[in-house]
């Protein structure tokens, strides 16, 4: 719990109702969406303005209190678990959409704004913010920026880092840092905007952001292709891109995922297929029609067992729901669901899925795989039970081997979920010792006392990498 003196100073800043250190509140903010990680904070604070964040940071710096910034807590890397106690700073009251600038095609907002709310607001006036993480109905934009969130549209449109062009952030000292702006070009010094995007709350607390917007695509079409052969599905992904067609969405579901979704949603998915590709294209109507027709032809040439182009918006929504319901469907099977995001070059999708299948058989686990085939971002998802310690040990060994396999195939340990606490022991596998030292130097420059989100990104002990041949 907070000391009487610290609590009094915080209450003077935000008011007595927005400083909590009762057991119930501390428990509620002791975990996030990542299973099996939990730690109690000393207190929770709810600022409503940049000025309040400044004042809180100054108090925390003076008393050397750790600060963990938090939005909705929907991250999947234990990125907001307060492993060293301190204050959880919940940003959800700073949730204003400040401006949509139709002349500069930008939007400016506070970090607590829900992602879907921005989508809806800009689309009402014919504009478009592409990043669409699976948690967009609940996740905050500040959290998206902290984690550099991706989503289904990443292949064609990129991820959060490709849209954030300006930030206001508060440093541990309480000083305000402003980066970028409503600019198409800006090479004045280091790109601090890009540095803060994906920094997982370890460098500063973001209090305002400006993102670029695009014109809303004129049209869209959705199709699905069923494959009895995993490699045929993977080759089809590469062939579509080789034809210089970049779909808006190009998603992959393996057989295990297909069966679970069909059992859950009853939407007519073929349980006997090895893989499904779900494809969406958007843009001018003539381009969309041409691309969808050509993609369907490529799928047939690749010996797809079935190719279906949606003929109505209702049918499109039903097809897309198959992918967006994947995690919900899988989560019904066992008490604990662990969703990872090993990522490989798209040409390595089939070998990666085969590696995942080999590893799950080796350890006797239930792992299903789905994900963003177009950009190689796969989600091997393990259904388990955190109460079964022996099984969890097998799960941990399996994911170590999955991360190793991804790196050997030219990939990475995380494509969009971030490092946080969960993947910190594996970061050195990807970036090497020199990379870790450079990152630690950046952290030291921003946060010399190590108060911001301590325990994240950098592991106290790197997991020893055993290369599995």
Coordinates of N, CA, C and O in Angstrom, one line a residue, residues 45-225:
X45 N -3.7 4.9 -9.8 CA -4.0 6.3 -10.0 C -4.6 6.5 -11.4 O -4.2 5.9 -12.3
X46 N -5.6 7.5 -11.5 CA -6.4 7.7 -12.7 C -6.3 9.1 -13.1 O -7.2 9.9 -12.8
X47 N -5.3 9.6 -13.8 CA -5.2 11.0 -14.2 C -6.2 11.3 -15.3 O -6.6 10.4 -16.1
X48 N -6.5 12.6 -15.4 CA -7.4 13.1 -16.4 C -6.8 14.1 -17.4 O -7.5 14.6 -18.3
X49 N -5.5 14.5 -17.2 CA -4.9 15.5 -18.0 C -3.4 15.3 -18.1 O -2.8 14.6 -17.2
X50 N -2.7 15.9 -19.0 CA -1.3 15.8 -19.1 C -0.6 16.4 -17.9 O 0.4 15.9 -17.4
X51 N -1.2 17.5 -17.4 CA -0.7 18.2 -16.2 C -0.7 17.3 -15.0 O 0.2 17.3 -14.2
X52 N -1.8 16.5 -14.9 CA -1.9 15.5 -13.8 C -0.8 14.4 -13.9 O -0.2 14.0 -12.9
X53 N -0.6 14.0 -15.1 CA 0.5 13.0 -15.4 C 1.8 13.5 -15.0 O 2.6 12.9 -14.3
X54 N 2.1 14.8 -15.4 CA 3.3 15.4 -15.0 C 3.5 15.4 -13.5 O 4.6 15.1 -13.0
X55 N 2.5 15.9 -12.8 CA 2.6 16.0 -11.3 C 2.8 14.6 -10.7 O 3.6 14.4 -9.7
X56 N 2.1 13.6 -11.2 CA 2.3 12.2 -10.7 C 3.7 11.7 -10.9 O 4.3 11.1 -10.0
X57 N 4.2 12.0 -12.1 CA 5.6 11.5 -12.4 C 6.6 12.2 -11.5 O 7.6 11.6 -11.1
X58 N 6.4 13.5 -11.2 CA 7.3 14.2 -10.3 C 7.3 13.6 -8.9 O 8.3 13.4 -8.2
X59 N 6.1 13.3 -8.4 CA 6.0 12.6 -7.1 C 6.7 11.3 -7.1 O 7.5 10.9 -6.2
X60 N 6.4 10.5 -8.1 CA 7.0 9.1 -8.2 C 8.5 9.2 -8.3 O 9.2 8.4 -7.7
X61 N 9.0 10.2 -9.0 CA 10.5 10.3 -9.2 C 11.1 10.7 -7.9 O 12.2 10.2 -7.5
X62 N 10.4 11.6 -7.1 CA 11.0 12.1 -5.9 C 11.1 11.0 -4.8 O 12.0 10.8 -4.1
X63 N 10.0 10.1 -4.8 CA 10.0 9.0 -3.9 C 10.5 7.7 -4.4 O 10.5 6.6 -3.8
X64 N 11.0 7.7 -5.7 CA 11.5 6.5 -6.4 C 10.5 5.4 -6.4 O 10.7 4.2 -6.1
X65 N 9.3 5.7 -6.8 CA 8.2 4.8 -6.9 C 8.0 4.3 -8.4 O 7.9 5.2 -9.3
X66 N 8.1 3.0 -8.7 CA 7.8 2.6 -10.1 C 6.5 3.0 -10.6 O 5.5 3.0 -9.8
X67 N 6.4 3.3 -11.9 CA 5.2 3.6 -12.6 C 4.9 2.7 -13.7 O 5.8 2.5 -14.6
X68 N 3.7 2.1 -13.8 CA 3.3 1.2 -14.9 C 2.1 1.9 -15.6 O 1.0 1.9 -15.0
X69 N 2.3 2.4 -16.8 CA 1.2 2.9 -17.6 C 0.3 1.8 -18.1 O 0.8 0.7 -18.4
X70 N -1.0 2.1 -18.1 CA -1.9 1.0 -18.5 C -3.1 1.6 -19.2 O -3.6 2.7 -18.8
X71 N -3.6 0.9 -20.2 CA -4.9 1.3 -20.8 C -6.0 0.3 -20.4 O -6.3 0.2 -19.2
X72 N -6.4 -0.6 -21.3 CA -7.4 -1.6 -21.0 C -6.8 -2.9 -20.5 O -7.6 -3.8 -20.1
X73 N -5.5 -3.0 -20.6 CA -4.9 -4.2 -20.1 C -5.1 -5.4 -21.0 O -5.1 -6.6 -20.5
X74 N -5.3 -5.2 -22.3 CA -5.6 -6.3 -23.2 C -4.4 -6.9 -23.9 O -4.5 -7.7 -24.7
X75 N -3.2 -6.4 -23.5 CA -1.9 -6.9 -24.1 C -1.7 -8.4 -23.7 O -2.2 -8.9 -22.7
X76 N -0.9 -9.0 -24.5 CA -0.6 -10.4 -24.4 C 0.8 -10.8 -24.1 O 1.3 -11.8 -24.4
X77 N 1.5 -9.8 -23.5 CA 2.9 -10.0 -23.1 C 3.2 -9.8 -21.6 O 4.4 -9.6 -21.3
X78 N 2.2 -9.7 -20.8 CA 2.3 -9.3 -19.4 C 3.0 -7.9 -19.3 O 3.7 -7.6 -18.3
X79 N 2.7 -7.1 -20.3 CA 3.4 -5.8 -20.3 C 2.9 -4.8 -19.3 O 3.6 -3.8 -19.1
X80 N 1.7 -5.0 -18.7 CA 1.3 -4.1 -17.7 C 1.1 -4.7 -16.3 O 0.4 -4.2 -15.4
X81 N 1.8 -5.8 -16.1 CA 1.8 -6.5 -14.8 C 2.8 -5.8 -13.9 O 4.0 -5.7 -14.3
X82 N 2.5 -5.2 -12.7 CA 3.4 -4.4 -11.9 C 4.3 -5.3 -11.1 O 4.2 -5.4 -9.9
X83 N 5.3 -5.9 -11.8 CA 6.1 -6.9 -11.1 C 7.0 -6.4 -10.0 O 7.5 -7.1 -9.1
X84 N 7.2 -5.0 -10.0 CA 8.0 -4.4 -8.9 C 7.1 -3.5 -8.0 O 7.7 -2.6 -7.4
X85 N 5.8 -3.8 -8.0 CA 4.9 -2.9 -7.2 C 4.8 -1.5 -7.8 O 4.8 -1.3 -9.0
X86 N 4.7 -0.6 -6.9 CA 4.6 0.8 -7.3 C 3.2 1.2 -7.7 O 2.2 0.6 -7.3
X87 N 3.1 2.2 -8.6 CA 1.8 2.8 -9.0 C 1.4 2.3 -10.4 O 2.3 2.3 -11.4
X88 N 0.2 1.8 -10.6 CA -0.3 1.6 -11.9 C -1.1 2.9 -12.3 O -2.0 3.3 -11.6
X89 N -0.6 3.5 -13.4 CA -1.3 4.7 -13.9 C -2.2 4.4 -15.0 O -1.8 4.0 -16.1
X90 N -3.5 4.4 -14.7 CA -4.5 4.0 -15.7 C -5.0 5.2 -16.5 O -5.5 6.2 -15.9
X91 N -4.8 5.1 -17.8 CA -5.0 6.2 -18.7 C -6.4 6.3 -19.3 O -6.7 7.2 -20.2
X92 N -7.4 5.5 -18.8 CA -8.7 5.4 -19.5 C -9.6 6.6 -19.4 O -10.5 6.8 -20.1
X93 N -9.3 7.5 -18.4 CA -10.1 8.8 -18.3 C -9.6 9.8 -19.2 O -10.3 10.8 -19.5
X94 N -8.4 9.7 -19.8 CA -7.9 10.6 -20.8 C -8.3 10.0 -22.2 O -7.5 9.4 -22.9
X95 N -9.5 10.1 -22.6 CA -10.1 9.4 -23.7 C -10.8 10.2 -24.7 O -11.6 9.8 -25.5
X96 N -10.3 11.5 -24.9 CA -11.0 12.4 -25.8 C -10.4 12.2 -27.2 O -9.2 12.1 -27.4
X97 N -11.2 12.3 -28.2 CA -10.8 12.5 -29.6 C -10.8 14.0 -29.8 O -11.8 14.7 -29.9
X98 N -9.6 14.5 -29.8 CA -9.4 16.0 -29.8 C -9.7 16.6 -31.1 O -10.4 17.6 -31.1
X99 N -9.3 16.0 -32.2 CA -9.5 16.6 -33.5 C -9.4 15.6 -34.6 O -8.6 14.7 -34.6
X100 N -10.3 15.8 -35.7 CA -10.0 15.1 -37.0 C -9.8 16.3 -37.9 O -10.7 17.1 -38.2
X101 N -8.6 16.3 -38.5 CA -8.2 17.4 -39.4 C -8.3 16.9 -40.8 O -7.5 16.2 -41.3
X102 N -9.4 17.4 -41.5 CA -9.7 16.9 -42.8 C -8.8 17.5 -43.9 O -8.7 17.0 -45.0
X103 N -8.2 18.6 -43.6 CA -7.2 19.2 -44.5 C -5.9 18.5 -44.5 O -5.3 18.3 -45.6
X104 N -5.4 18.1 -43.3 CA -4.1 17.4 -43.2 C -4.3 15.9 -43.2 O -3.3 15.2 -43.1
X105 N -5.5 15.4 -43.1 CA -5.8 14.0 -43.0 C -5.1 13.4 -41.8 O -4.3 12.5 -41.9
X106 N -5.4 14.0 -40.6 CA -4.8 13.5 -39.4 C -5.9 13.4 -38.3 O -7.0 14.1 -38.4
X107 N -5.7 12.7 -37.3 CA -6.5 12.6 -36.1 C -5.6 12.8 -34.9 O -4.5 12.2 -34.8
X108 N -6.1 13.6 -33.9 CA -5.3 13.8 -32.6 C -6.2 13.3 -31.5 O -7.4 13.7 -31.4
X109 N -5.7 12.6 -30.5 CA -6.5 12.0 -29.5 C -5.6 11.8 -28.2 O -4.4 11.8 -28.3
X110 N -6.3 11.6 -27.1 CA -5.7 11.2 -25.9 C -5.5 9.6 -25.9 O -6.2 8.9 -26.6
X111 N -4.6 9.1 -25.0 CA -4.3 7.7 -25.1 C -5.4 6.7 -24.7 O -5.4 5.5 -25.0
X112 N -6.4 7.2 -23.9 CA -7.4 6.3 -23.4 C -8.6 6.1 -24.4 O -9.5 5.3 -24.1
X113 N -8.5 6.7 -25.6 CA -9.6 6.5 -26.6 C -9.5 5.0 -27.1 O -8.5 4.5 -27.4
X114 N -10.7 4.4 -27.2 CA -10.8 3.0 -27.6 C -10.6 3.0 -29.2 O -11.1 3.8 -29.9
X115 N -9.8 2.0 -29.6 CA -9.4 1.9 -31.0 C -10.6 1.9 -32.0 O -10.7 2.7 -33.0
X116 N -11.6 1.2 -31.7 CA -12.8 1.1 -32.5 C -13.6 2.4 -32.6 O -14.1 2.7 -33.6
X117 N -13.5 3.2 -31.5 CA -14.2 4.5 -31.6 C -13.5 5.4 -32.6 O -14.2 6.2 -33.2
X118 N -12.2 5.4 -32.7 CA -11.5 6.2 -33.7 C -11.9 5.7 -35.1 O -12.2 6.5 -36.0
X119 N -11.9 4.4 -35.3 CA -12.3 3.8 -36.6 C -13.7 4.4 -37.0 O -13.9 4.8 -38.1
X120 N -14.6 4.3 -36.1 CA -16.0 4.7 -36.4 C -16.1 6.2 -36.7 O -16.8 6.6 -37.6
X121 N -15.4 7.0 -35.9 CA -15.5 8.4 -36.0 C -14.9 8.9 -37.4 O -15.5 9.7 -38.1
X122 N -13.8 8.3 -37.8 CA -13.2 8.8 -39.1 C -13.9 8.2 -40.3 O -14.0 8.8 -41.3
X123 N -14.4 7.0 -40.1 CA -15.2 6.4 -41.3 C -16.5 7.0 -41.5 O -17.0 7.0 -42.7
X124 N -17.1 7.7 -40.5 CA -18.3 8.4 -40.7 C -18.1 9.6 -41.7 O -19.1 10.0 -42.3
X125 N -16.9 10.1 -41.8 CA -16.6 11.2 -42.7 C -15.7 10.8 -43.9 O -15.1 11.6 -44.5
X126 N -15.7 9.5 -44.2 CA -15.1 9.0 -45.4 C -13.6 8.9 -45.3 O -12.8 8.8 -46.3
X127 N -13.0 8.7 -44.0 CA -11.6 8.5 -43.8 C -11.4 7.2 -43.2 O -12.3 6.5 -42.8
X128 N -10.1 6.8 -43.0 CA -9.7 5.4 -42.7 C -8.5 5.4 -41.8 O -7.5 6.0 -42.2
X129 N -8.5 4.7 -40.7 CA -7.4 4.4 -39.9 C -7.2 2.9 -39.9 O -7.9 2.2 -39.3
X130 N -6.2 2.4 -40.7 CA -6.1 1.0 -40.9 C -5.8 0.0 -39.8 O -6.3 -1.1 -39.7
X131 N -4.9 0.4 -38.8 CA -4.5 -0.7 -37.8 C -5.7 -1.2 -37.1 O -6.5 -0.4 -36.5
X132 N -5.9 -2.5 -37.1 CA -7.1 -3.2 -36.6 C -6.7 -4.4 -35.7 O -7.0 -5.5 -36.1
X133 N -6.1 -4.2 -34.5 CA -5.8 -5.3 -33.7 C -7.1 -6.1 -33.3 O -8.2 -5.5 -33.3
X134 N -6.9 -7.4 -33.0 CA -8.0 -8.2 -32.6 C -8.8 -7.7 -31.4 O -10.0 -7.9 -31.3
X135 N -8.1 -6.9 -30.6 CA -8.7 -6.4 -29.4 C -9.3 -5.0 -29.6 O -9.6 -4.3 -28.6
X136 N -9.5 -4.5 -30.8 CA -9.9 -3.1 -31.1 C -11.1 -2.7 -30.5 O -11.3 -1.5 -30.2
X137 N -12.0 -3.6 -30.1 CA -13.3 -3.1 -29.4 C -13.0 -2.7 -28.0 O -13.9 -2.0 -27.4
X138 N -11.9 -3.1 -27.4 CA -11.7 -2.8 -26.0 C -10.3 -2.1 -25.8 O -10.1 -1.4 -24.8
X139 N -9.4 -2.3 -26.7 CA -8.0 -1.8 -26.5 C -8.0 -0.3 -26.7 O -8.7 0.3 -27.5
X140 N -7.1 0.4 -25.9 CA -6.9 1.8 -26.1 C -5.8 2.1 -27.1 O -4.9 1.3 -27.3
X141 N -5.9 3.3 -27.7 CA -4.9 3.7 -28.7 C -3.6 3.9 -28.1 O -2.6 3.6 -28.7
X142 N -3.6 4.4 -26.8 CA -2.3 4.5 -26.1 C -1.6 3.2 -26.0 O -0.4 3.0 -26.2
X143 N -2.4 2.1 -25.7 CA -1.8 0.8 -25.6 C -1.3 0.3 -26.9 O -0.3 -0.4 -27.0
X144 N -2.1 0.6 -28.0 CA -1.7 0.2 -29.3 C -0.4 0.8 -29.7 O 0.5 0.1 -30.3
X145 N -0.2 2.1 -29.3 CA 1.1 2.8 -29.6 C 2.2 2.2 -28.8 O 3.3 1.9 -29.3
X146 N 2.0 1.9 -27.5 CA 3.0 1.4 -26.7 C 3.5 0.0 -27.1 O 4.7 -0.3 -27.0
X147 N 2.6 -0.8 -27.7 CA 2.9 -2.1 -28.2 C 3.2 -2.2 -29.7 O 3.5 -3.3 -30.2
X148 N 3.0 -1.1 -30.4 CA 3.0 -1.1 -31.9 C 2.1 -2.2 -32.4 O 2.5 -3.1 -33.1
X149 N 0.8 -2.1 -32.1 CA -0.1 -3.1 -32.4 C -0.2 -3.3 -33.9 O -0.1 -2.3 -34.7
X150 N -0.5 -4.5 -34.3 CA -0.7 -4.8 -35.8 C -2.2 -5.1 -36.1 O -3.0 -4.3 -35.7
X151 N -2.5 -6.2 -36.7 CA -3.9 -6.5 -37.0 C -4.0 -7.3 -38.3 O -3.0 -7.6 -39.0
X152 N -5.2 -7.5 -38.7 CA -5.4 -8.3 -40.0 C -5.0 -7.5 -41.2 O -4.7 -8.1 -42.2
X153 N -5.0 -6.2 -41.2 CA -4.7 -5.4 -42.4 C -3.3 -5.0 -42.5 O -2.9 -4.2 -43.4
X154 N -2.4 -5.7 -41.7 CA -1.0 -5.3 -41.7 C -0.3 -5.5 -43.0 O 0.7 -4.7 -43.3
X155 N -0.6 -6.5 -43.8 CA 0.1 -6.8 -45.0 C 0.0 -5.6 -46.0 O 1.1 -5.2 -46.5
X156 N -1.1 -5.1 -46.2 CA -1.3 -4.0 -47.1 C -1.0 -2.6 -46.5 O -0.4 -1.8 -47.2
X157 N -1.4 -2.4 -45.3 CA -1.4 -1.1 -44.7 C -0.3 -0.9 -43.6 O -0.1 0.3 -43.2
X158 N 0.4 -1.9 -43.2 CA 1.3 -1.7 -42.2 C 0.7 -1.8 -40.8 O -0.4 -2.2 -40.6
X159 N 1.5 -1.3 -39.8 CA 1.1 -1.4 -38.4 C 1.1 0.0 -37.8 O 1.2 1.0 -38.4
X160 N 0.8 0.0 -36.5 CA 0.7 1.3 -35.8 C 1.8 2.3 -36.1 O 1.6 3.5 -36.3
X161 N 3.0 1.8 -36.1 CA 4.2 2.7 -36.3 C 4.1 3.4 -37.6 O 4.8 4.5 -37.7
X162 N 3.4 2.9 -38.6 CA 3.3 3.5 -39.9 C 2.3 4.7 -39.9 O 2.2 5.4 -41.0
X163 N 1.6 4.9 -38.8 CA 0.6 5.9 -38.8 C 0.8 7.0 -37.8 O 0.3 8.1 -37.9
X164 N 1.6 6.7 -36.7 CA 1.8 7.7 -35.7 C 2.8 8.7 -36.2 O 4.0 8.3 -36.5
X165 N 2.4 10.0 -36.2 CA 3.4 11.0 -36.8 C 3.7 12.1 -35.7 O 4.6 12.9 -36.0
X166 N 3.0 12.0 -34.6 CA 3.3 13.0 -33.6 C 2.9 12.5 -32.2 O 1.9 11.9 -32.1
X167 N 3.7 12.8 -31.2 CA 3.4 12.4 -29.8 C 3.7 13.5 -28.8 O 4.6 14.3 -29.0
X168 N 2.9 13.5 -27.8 CA 3.2 14.2 -26.6 C 3.3 13.2 -25.5 O 2.5 12.3 -25.3
X169 N 4.5 13.2 -24.7 CA 4.7 12.2 -23.7 C 5.4 12.9 -22.5 O 6.1 13.9 -22.6
X170 N 5.2 12.3 -21.4 CA 5.8 12.8 -20.1 C 6.9 11.9 -19.7 O 6.7 10.7 -19.6
X171 N 8.1 12.5 -19.5 CA 9.3 11.7 -19.1 C 9.2 11.5 -17.6 O 8.4 12.1 -16.8
X172 N 10.0 10.5 -17.0 CA 10.0 10.2 -15.6 C 10.3 11.5 -14.7 O 9.8 11.5 -13.6
X173 N 11.0 12.5 -15.3 CA 11.3 13.7 -14.5 C 10.1 14.6 -14.4 O 10.0 15.5 -13.6
X174 N 9.0 14.3 -15.2 CA 7.9 15.2 -15.3 C 7.9 16.2 -16.4 O 6.9 16.9 -16.7
X175 N 9.0 16.2 -17.1 CA 9.2 17.1 -18.3 C 8.3 16.5 -19.5 O 8.1 15.3 -19.6
X176 N 7.8 17.4 -20.3 CA 7.0 17.0 -21.5 C 8.0 16.9 -22.7 O 8.8 17.8 -23.0
X177 N 7.8 15.9 -23.5 CA 8.5 15.7 -24.7 C 7.5 15.7 -25.8 O 6.5 14.9 -25.8
X178 N 7.7 16.5 -26.8 CA 6.8 16.6 -28.0 C 7.6 16.2 -29.2 O 8.7 16.7 -29.5
X179 N 7.1 15.3 -30.0 CA 7.8 14.8 -31.2 C 6.9 14.9 -32.4 O 5.7 14.8 -32.3
X180 N 7.5 15.1 -33.6 CA 6.8 15.1 -34.8 C 5.7 16.1 -34.9 O 5.8 17.2 -34.4
X181 N 4.6 15.8 -35.7 CA 3.5 16.8 -35.9 C 2.8 16.4 -37.1 O 2.9 15.3 -37.7
X182 N 2.0 17.3 -37.6 CA 1.2 17.0 -38.8 C 2.0 17.2 -40.1 O 1.7 18.0 -40.9
X183 N 3.0 16.4 -40.2 CA 4.0 16.6 -41.2 C 4.2 15.3 -42.0 O 4.2 14.3 -41.5
X184 N 4.3 15.5 -43.3 CA 4.7 14.4 -44.2 C 6.1 14.1 -44.1 O 6.6 12.9 -44.2
X185 N 6.9 15.2 -44.0 CA 8.4 15.0 -43.9 C 8.9 15.7 -42.7 O 8.5 16.9 -42.4
X186 N 9.8 15.1 -42.0 CA 10.5 15.7 -40.8 C 11.7 14.9 -40.5 O 11.6 13.8 -40.0
X187 N 12.9 15.4 -40.8 CA 14.1 14.7 -40.5 C 15.0 15.5 -39.5 O 16.2 15.4 -39.6
X188 N 14.3 16.2 -38.6 CA 15.1 17.0 -37.7 C 15.5 16.2 -36.5 O 14.8 16.0 -35.5
X189 N 16.7 15.6 -36.6 CA 17.3 14.8 -35.5 C 16.8 13.4 -35.5 O 16.2 12.9 -36.5
X190 N 17.0 12.7 -34.4 CA 16.6 11.3 -34.3 C 15.1 11.2 -34.4 O 14.4 12.2 -33.9
X191 N 14.5 10.1 -34.9 CA 13.1 10.0 -35.0 C 12.6 9.5 -33.6 O 12.4 8.3 -33.4
X192 N 12.3 10.4 -32.7 CA 11.8 10.0 -31.4 C 10.4 9.5 -31.4 O 10.0 8.7 -30.5
X193 N 9.6 9.9 -32.4 CA 8.3 9.3 -32.5 C 8.3 7.8 -32.7 O 7.7 7.1 -32.0
X194 N 9.1 7.4 -33.7 CA 9.2 6.0 -33.9 C 9.8 5.2 -32.8 O 9.5 4.1 -32.5
X195 N 10.7 5.9 -32.1 CA 11.4 5.3 -30.9 C 10.4 5.0 -29.8 O 10.4 3.9 -29.2
X196 N 9.4 5.9 -29.6 CA 8.5 5.7 -28.5 C 7.4 4.7 -28.9 O 6.8 4.0 -28.0
X197 N 7.1 4.6 -30.2 CA 6.1 3.6 -30.6 C 6.7 2.2 -30.4 O 7.7 1.9 -31.0
X198 N 6.0 1.4 -29.7 CA 6.5 0.0 -29.4 C 7.5 0.0 -28.2 O 8.1 -1.1 -27.9
X199 N 7.7 1.1 -27.5 CA 8.6 1.1 -26.3 C 8.0 0.5 -25.1 O 8.6 0.4 -24.0
X200 N 6.7 0.1 -25.1 CA 6.0 -0.6 -24.1 C 6.0 0.1 -22.7 O 6.1 -0.5 -21.7
X201 N 5.9 1.4 -22.8 CA 5.8 2.2 -21.5 C 7.1 2.2 -20.7 O 7.1 2.6 -19.5
X202 N 8.2 1.9 -21.3 CA 9.5 1.8 -20.6 C 10.3 3.1 -20.7 O 11.3 3.3 -20.0
X203 N 9.9 4.0 -21.6 CA 10.6 5.3 -21.8 C 9.9 6.5 -21.4 O 10.5 7.5 -20.9
X204 N 8.6 6.6 -21.6 CA 7.8 7.7 -21.2 C 6.3 7.3 -21.2 O 5.9 6.2 -21.7
X205 N 5.5 8.2 -20.7 CA 4.0 8.0 -20.6 C 3.4 8.9 -21.7 O 3.5 10.1 -21.7
X206 N 2.8 8.3 -22.7 CA 2.2 9.0 -23.8 C 0.9 9.6 -23.4 O 0.0 8.9 -22.8
X207 N 0.7 10.9 -23.6 CA -0.5 11.6 -23.2 C -1.3 12.2 -24.4 O -2.5 12.6 -24.2
X208 N -0.8 12.2 -25.6 CA -1.5 12.6 -26.7 C -0.8 12.1 -28.0 O 0.4 12.0 -28.0
X209 N -1.6 11.8 -29.0 CA -1.0 11.3 -30.2 C -1.7 11.9 -31.5 O -2.9 12.1 -31.4
X210 N -0.9 12.0 -32.5 CA -1.5 12.4 -33.8 C -1.1 11.3 -34.8 O 0.0 10.9 -34.9
X211 N -2.1 10.8 -35.6 CA -1.9 9.8 -36.5 C -2.4 10.3 -37.9 O -3.3 11.1 -38.0
X212 N -1.8 9.7 -38.9 CA -2.2 10.1 -40.3 C -3.4 9.2 -40.7 O -3.6 8.1 -40.2
X213 N -4.3 9.7 -41.5 CA -5.5 9.0 -42.0 C -5.4 8.8 -43.5 O -4.6 9.6 -44.2
X214 N -6.2 7.9 -44.0 CA -6.2 7.7 -45.5 C -7.7 7.8 -45.9 O -8.6 7.8 -45.1
X215 N -7.9 8.1 -47.2 CA -9.3 8.0 -47.7 C -9.9 6.7 -47.5 O -9.2 5.6 -47.7
X216 N -11.1 6.6 -47.1 CA -11.8 5.3 -47.0 C -11.9 4.6 -48.3 O -12.3 5.2 -49.3
X217 N -11.4 3.3 -48.4 CA -11.5 2.6 -49.7 C -13.0 2.6 -50.2 O -13.9 2.4 -49.4
X218 N -13.0 2.7 -51.5 CA -14.4 2.7 -52.2 C -15.2 1.5 -52.0 O -16.4 1.5 -51.9
X219 N -14.5 0.3 -52.1 CA -15.2 -1.0 -52.1 C -14.3 -2.0 -51.5 O -13.1 -1.8 -51.2
X220 N -14.9 -3.2 -51.2 CA -14.2 -4.3 -50.7 C -14.9 -5.6 -51.0 O -16.2 -5.6 -51.2
X221 N -14.2 -6.7 -51.2 CA -14.7 -8.0 -51.4 C -14.0 -9.0 -50.5 O -12.8 -8.9 -50.2
X222 N -14.7 -10.1 -50.1 CA -14.1 -11.1 -49.3 C -14.3 -12.5 -50.0 O -15.3 -12.7 -50.6
X223 N -13.3 -13.3 -49.8 CA -13.4 -14.7 -50.4 C -12.7 -15.6 -49.4 O -11.9 -15.2 -48.6
X224 N -12.9 -16.9 -49.6 CA -12.3 -18.0 -48.8 C -11.9 -19.1 -49.8 O -12.5 -19.4 -50.8
X225 N -10.7 -19.7 -49.4 CA -10.3 -20.9 -50.2 C -9.9 -22.0 -49.2 O -9.2 -21.8 -48.2

